[in-house]
PDB file of C-alpha atoms in Angstrom:
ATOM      1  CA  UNK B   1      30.954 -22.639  39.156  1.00 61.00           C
ATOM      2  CA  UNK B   2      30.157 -21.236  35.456  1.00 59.00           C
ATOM      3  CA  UNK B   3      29.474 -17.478  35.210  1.00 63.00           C
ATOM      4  CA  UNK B   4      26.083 -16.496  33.451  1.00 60.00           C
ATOM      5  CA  UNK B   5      27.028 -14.672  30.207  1.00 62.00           C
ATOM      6  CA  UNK B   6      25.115 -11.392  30.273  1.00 61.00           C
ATOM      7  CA  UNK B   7      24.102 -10.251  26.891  1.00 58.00           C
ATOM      8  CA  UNK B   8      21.671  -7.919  25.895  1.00 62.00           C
ATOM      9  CA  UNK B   9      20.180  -8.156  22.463  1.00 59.00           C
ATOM     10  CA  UNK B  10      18.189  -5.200  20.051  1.00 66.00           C
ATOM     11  CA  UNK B  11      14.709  -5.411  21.113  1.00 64.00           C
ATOM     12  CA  UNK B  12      11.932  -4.591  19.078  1.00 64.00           C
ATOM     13  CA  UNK B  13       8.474  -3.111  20.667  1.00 65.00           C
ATOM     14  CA  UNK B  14       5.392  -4.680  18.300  1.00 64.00           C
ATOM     15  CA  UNK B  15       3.660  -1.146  18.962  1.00 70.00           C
ATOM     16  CA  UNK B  16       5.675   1.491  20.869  1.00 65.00           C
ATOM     17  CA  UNK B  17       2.653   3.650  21.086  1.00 70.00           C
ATOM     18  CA  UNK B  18       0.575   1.319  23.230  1.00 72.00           C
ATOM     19  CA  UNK B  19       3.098   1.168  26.450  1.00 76.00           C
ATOM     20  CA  UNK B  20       1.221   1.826  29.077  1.00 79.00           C
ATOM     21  CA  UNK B  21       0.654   0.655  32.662  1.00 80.00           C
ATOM     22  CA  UNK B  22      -2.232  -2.167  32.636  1.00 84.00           C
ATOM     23  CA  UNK B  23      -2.102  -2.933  28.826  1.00 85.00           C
ATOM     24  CA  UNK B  24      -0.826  -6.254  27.345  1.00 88.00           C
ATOM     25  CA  UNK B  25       2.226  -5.139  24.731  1.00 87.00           C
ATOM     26  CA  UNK B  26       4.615  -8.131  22.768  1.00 88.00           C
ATOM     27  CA  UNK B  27       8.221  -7.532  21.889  1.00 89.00           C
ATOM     28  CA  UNK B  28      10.255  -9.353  19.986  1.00 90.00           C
ATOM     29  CA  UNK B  29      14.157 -10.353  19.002  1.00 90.00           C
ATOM     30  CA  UNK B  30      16.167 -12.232  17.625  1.00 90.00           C
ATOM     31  CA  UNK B  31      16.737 -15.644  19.175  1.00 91.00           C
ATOM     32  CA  UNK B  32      20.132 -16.936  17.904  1.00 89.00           C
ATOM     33  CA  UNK B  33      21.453 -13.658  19.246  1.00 87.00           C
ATOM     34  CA  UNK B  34      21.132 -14.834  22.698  1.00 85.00           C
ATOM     35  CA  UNK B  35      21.176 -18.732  22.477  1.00 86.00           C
ATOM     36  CA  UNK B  36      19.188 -21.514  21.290  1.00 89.00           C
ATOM     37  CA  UNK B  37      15.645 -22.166  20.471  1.00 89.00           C
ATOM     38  CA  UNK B  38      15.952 -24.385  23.344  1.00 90.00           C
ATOM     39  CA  UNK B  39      16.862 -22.180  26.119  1.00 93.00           C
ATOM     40  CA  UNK B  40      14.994 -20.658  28.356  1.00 94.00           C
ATOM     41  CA  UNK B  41      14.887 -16.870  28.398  1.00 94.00           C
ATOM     42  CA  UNK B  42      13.257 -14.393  31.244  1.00 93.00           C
ATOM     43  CA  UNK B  43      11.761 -10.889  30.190  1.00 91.00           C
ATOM     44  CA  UNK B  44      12.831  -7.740  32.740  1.00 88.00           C
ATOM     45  CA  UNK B  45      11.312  -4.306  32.182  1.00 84.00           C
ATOM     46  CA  UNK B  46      13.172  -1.651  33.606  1.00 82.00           C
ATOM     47  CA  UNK B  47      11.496   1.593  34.316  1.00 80.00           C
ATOM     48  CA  UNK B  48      13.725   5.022  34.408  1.00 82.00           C
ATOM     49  CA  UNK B  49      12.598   8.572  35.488  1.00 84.00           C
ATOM     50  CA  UNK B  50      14.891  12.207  35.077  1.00 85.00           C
ATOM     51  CA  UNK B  51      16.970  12.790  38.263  1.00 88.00           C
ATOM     52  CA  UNK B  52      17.695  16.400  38.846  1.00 91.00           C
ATOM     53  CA  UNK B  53      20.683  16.751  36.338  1.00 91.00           C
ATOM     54  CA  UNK B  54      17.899  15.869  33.685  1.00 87.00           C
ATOM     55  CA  UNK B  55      19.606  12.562  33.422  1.00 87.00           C
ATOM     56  CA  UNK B  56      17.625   9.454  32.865  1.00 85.00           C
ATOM     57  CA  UNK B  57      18.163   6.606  35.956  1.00 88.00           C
ATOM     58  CA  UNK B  58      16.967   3.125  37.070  1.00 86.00           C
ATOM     59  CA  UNK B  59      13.710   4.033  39.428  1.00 85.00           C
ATOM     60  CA  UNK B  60      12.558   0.485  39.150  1.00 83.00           C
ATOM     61  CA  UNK B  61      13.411  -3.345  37.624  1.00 83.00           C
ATOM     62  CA  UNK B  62      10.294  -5.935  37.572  1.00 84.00           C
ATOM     63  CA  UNK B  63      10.550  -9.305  35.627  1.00 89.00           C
ATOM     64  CA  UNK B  64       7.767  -9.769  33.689  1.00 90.00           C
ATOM     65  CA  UNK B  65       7.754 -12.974  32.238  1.00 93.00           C
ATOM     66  CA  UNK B  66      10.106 -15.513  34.854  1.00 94.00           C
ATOM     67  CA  UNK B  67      10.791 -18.044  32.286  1.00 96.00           C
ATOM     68  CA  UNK B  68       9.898 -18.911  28.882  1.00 96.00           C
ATOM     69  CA  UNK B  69      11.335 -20.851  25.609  1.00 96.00           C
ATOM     70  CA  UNK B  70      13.780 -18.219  23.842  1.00 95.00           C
ATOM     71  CA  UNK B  71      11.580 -18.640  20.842  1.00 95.00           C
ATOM     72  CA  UNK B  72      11.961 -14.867  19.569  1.00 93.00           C
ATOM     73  CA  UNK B  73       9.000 -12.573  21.163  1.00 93.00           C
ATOM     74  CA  UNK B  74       6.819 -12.640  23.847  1.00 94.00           C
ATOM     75  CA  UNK B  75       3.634 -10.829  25.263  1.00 92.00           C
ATOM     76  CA  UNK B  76       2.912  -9.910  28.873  1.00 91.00           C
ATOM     77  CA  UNK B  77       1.028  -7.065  30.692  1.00 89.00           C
ATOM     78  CA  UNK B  78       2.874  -3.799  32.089  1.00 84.00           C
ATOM     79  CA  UNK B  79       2.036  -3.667  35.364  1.00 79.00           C
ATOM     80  CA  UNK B  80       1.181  -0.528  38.224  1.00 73.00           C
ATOM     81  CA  UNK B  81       3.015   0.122  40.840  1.00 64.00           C
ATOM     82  CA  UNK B  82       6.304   1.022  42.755  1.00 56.00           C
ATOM     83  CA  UNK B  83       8.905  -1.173  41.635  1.00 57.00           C
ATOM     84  CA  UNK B  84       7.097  -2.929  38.631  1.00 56.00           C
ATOM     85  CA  UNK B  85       8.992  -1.863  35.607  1.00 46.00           C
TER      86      UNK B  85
END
């Protein structure tokens, strides 16, 4: 059994200001920070809200794009909706 090497790399929004739900965003990073250009990468959006101690935490996790070539950014469409991040 090999153990999946977690690593999570600086991410760059393309335009911060245009996050909302329904709209088609890109980010982007740096591949060789996670692997190859030959690997295969998923995207997960997480979505946090303020609990009561005005503390962010997790309210949902939704993977956006399943699988794609770790080729350094990606676009995809932030969805609506209880548990899509």
């Amino acid at each position: 059994l090999v153990p999946i090497n977690r690593y999570t790399p600086g991410v760059q929004r393309t335009d911060g200001d245009a996050w909302q739900e329904d709209s088609s965003v890109g980010i982007s990073w740096n591949p060789e920070s996670i692997g190859g250009l030959d690997d295969e990468v998923s995207i997960d959006l997480a979505r946090y809200k303020m609990n009561e101690d005005n503390e962010p935490a997790l309210d949902s996790f939704h993977t956006a794009v399943d699988s794609q070539l770790n080729n350094g950014h990606s676009q995809f469409v932030i969805t609506t909706g209880q548990g899509d991040g």
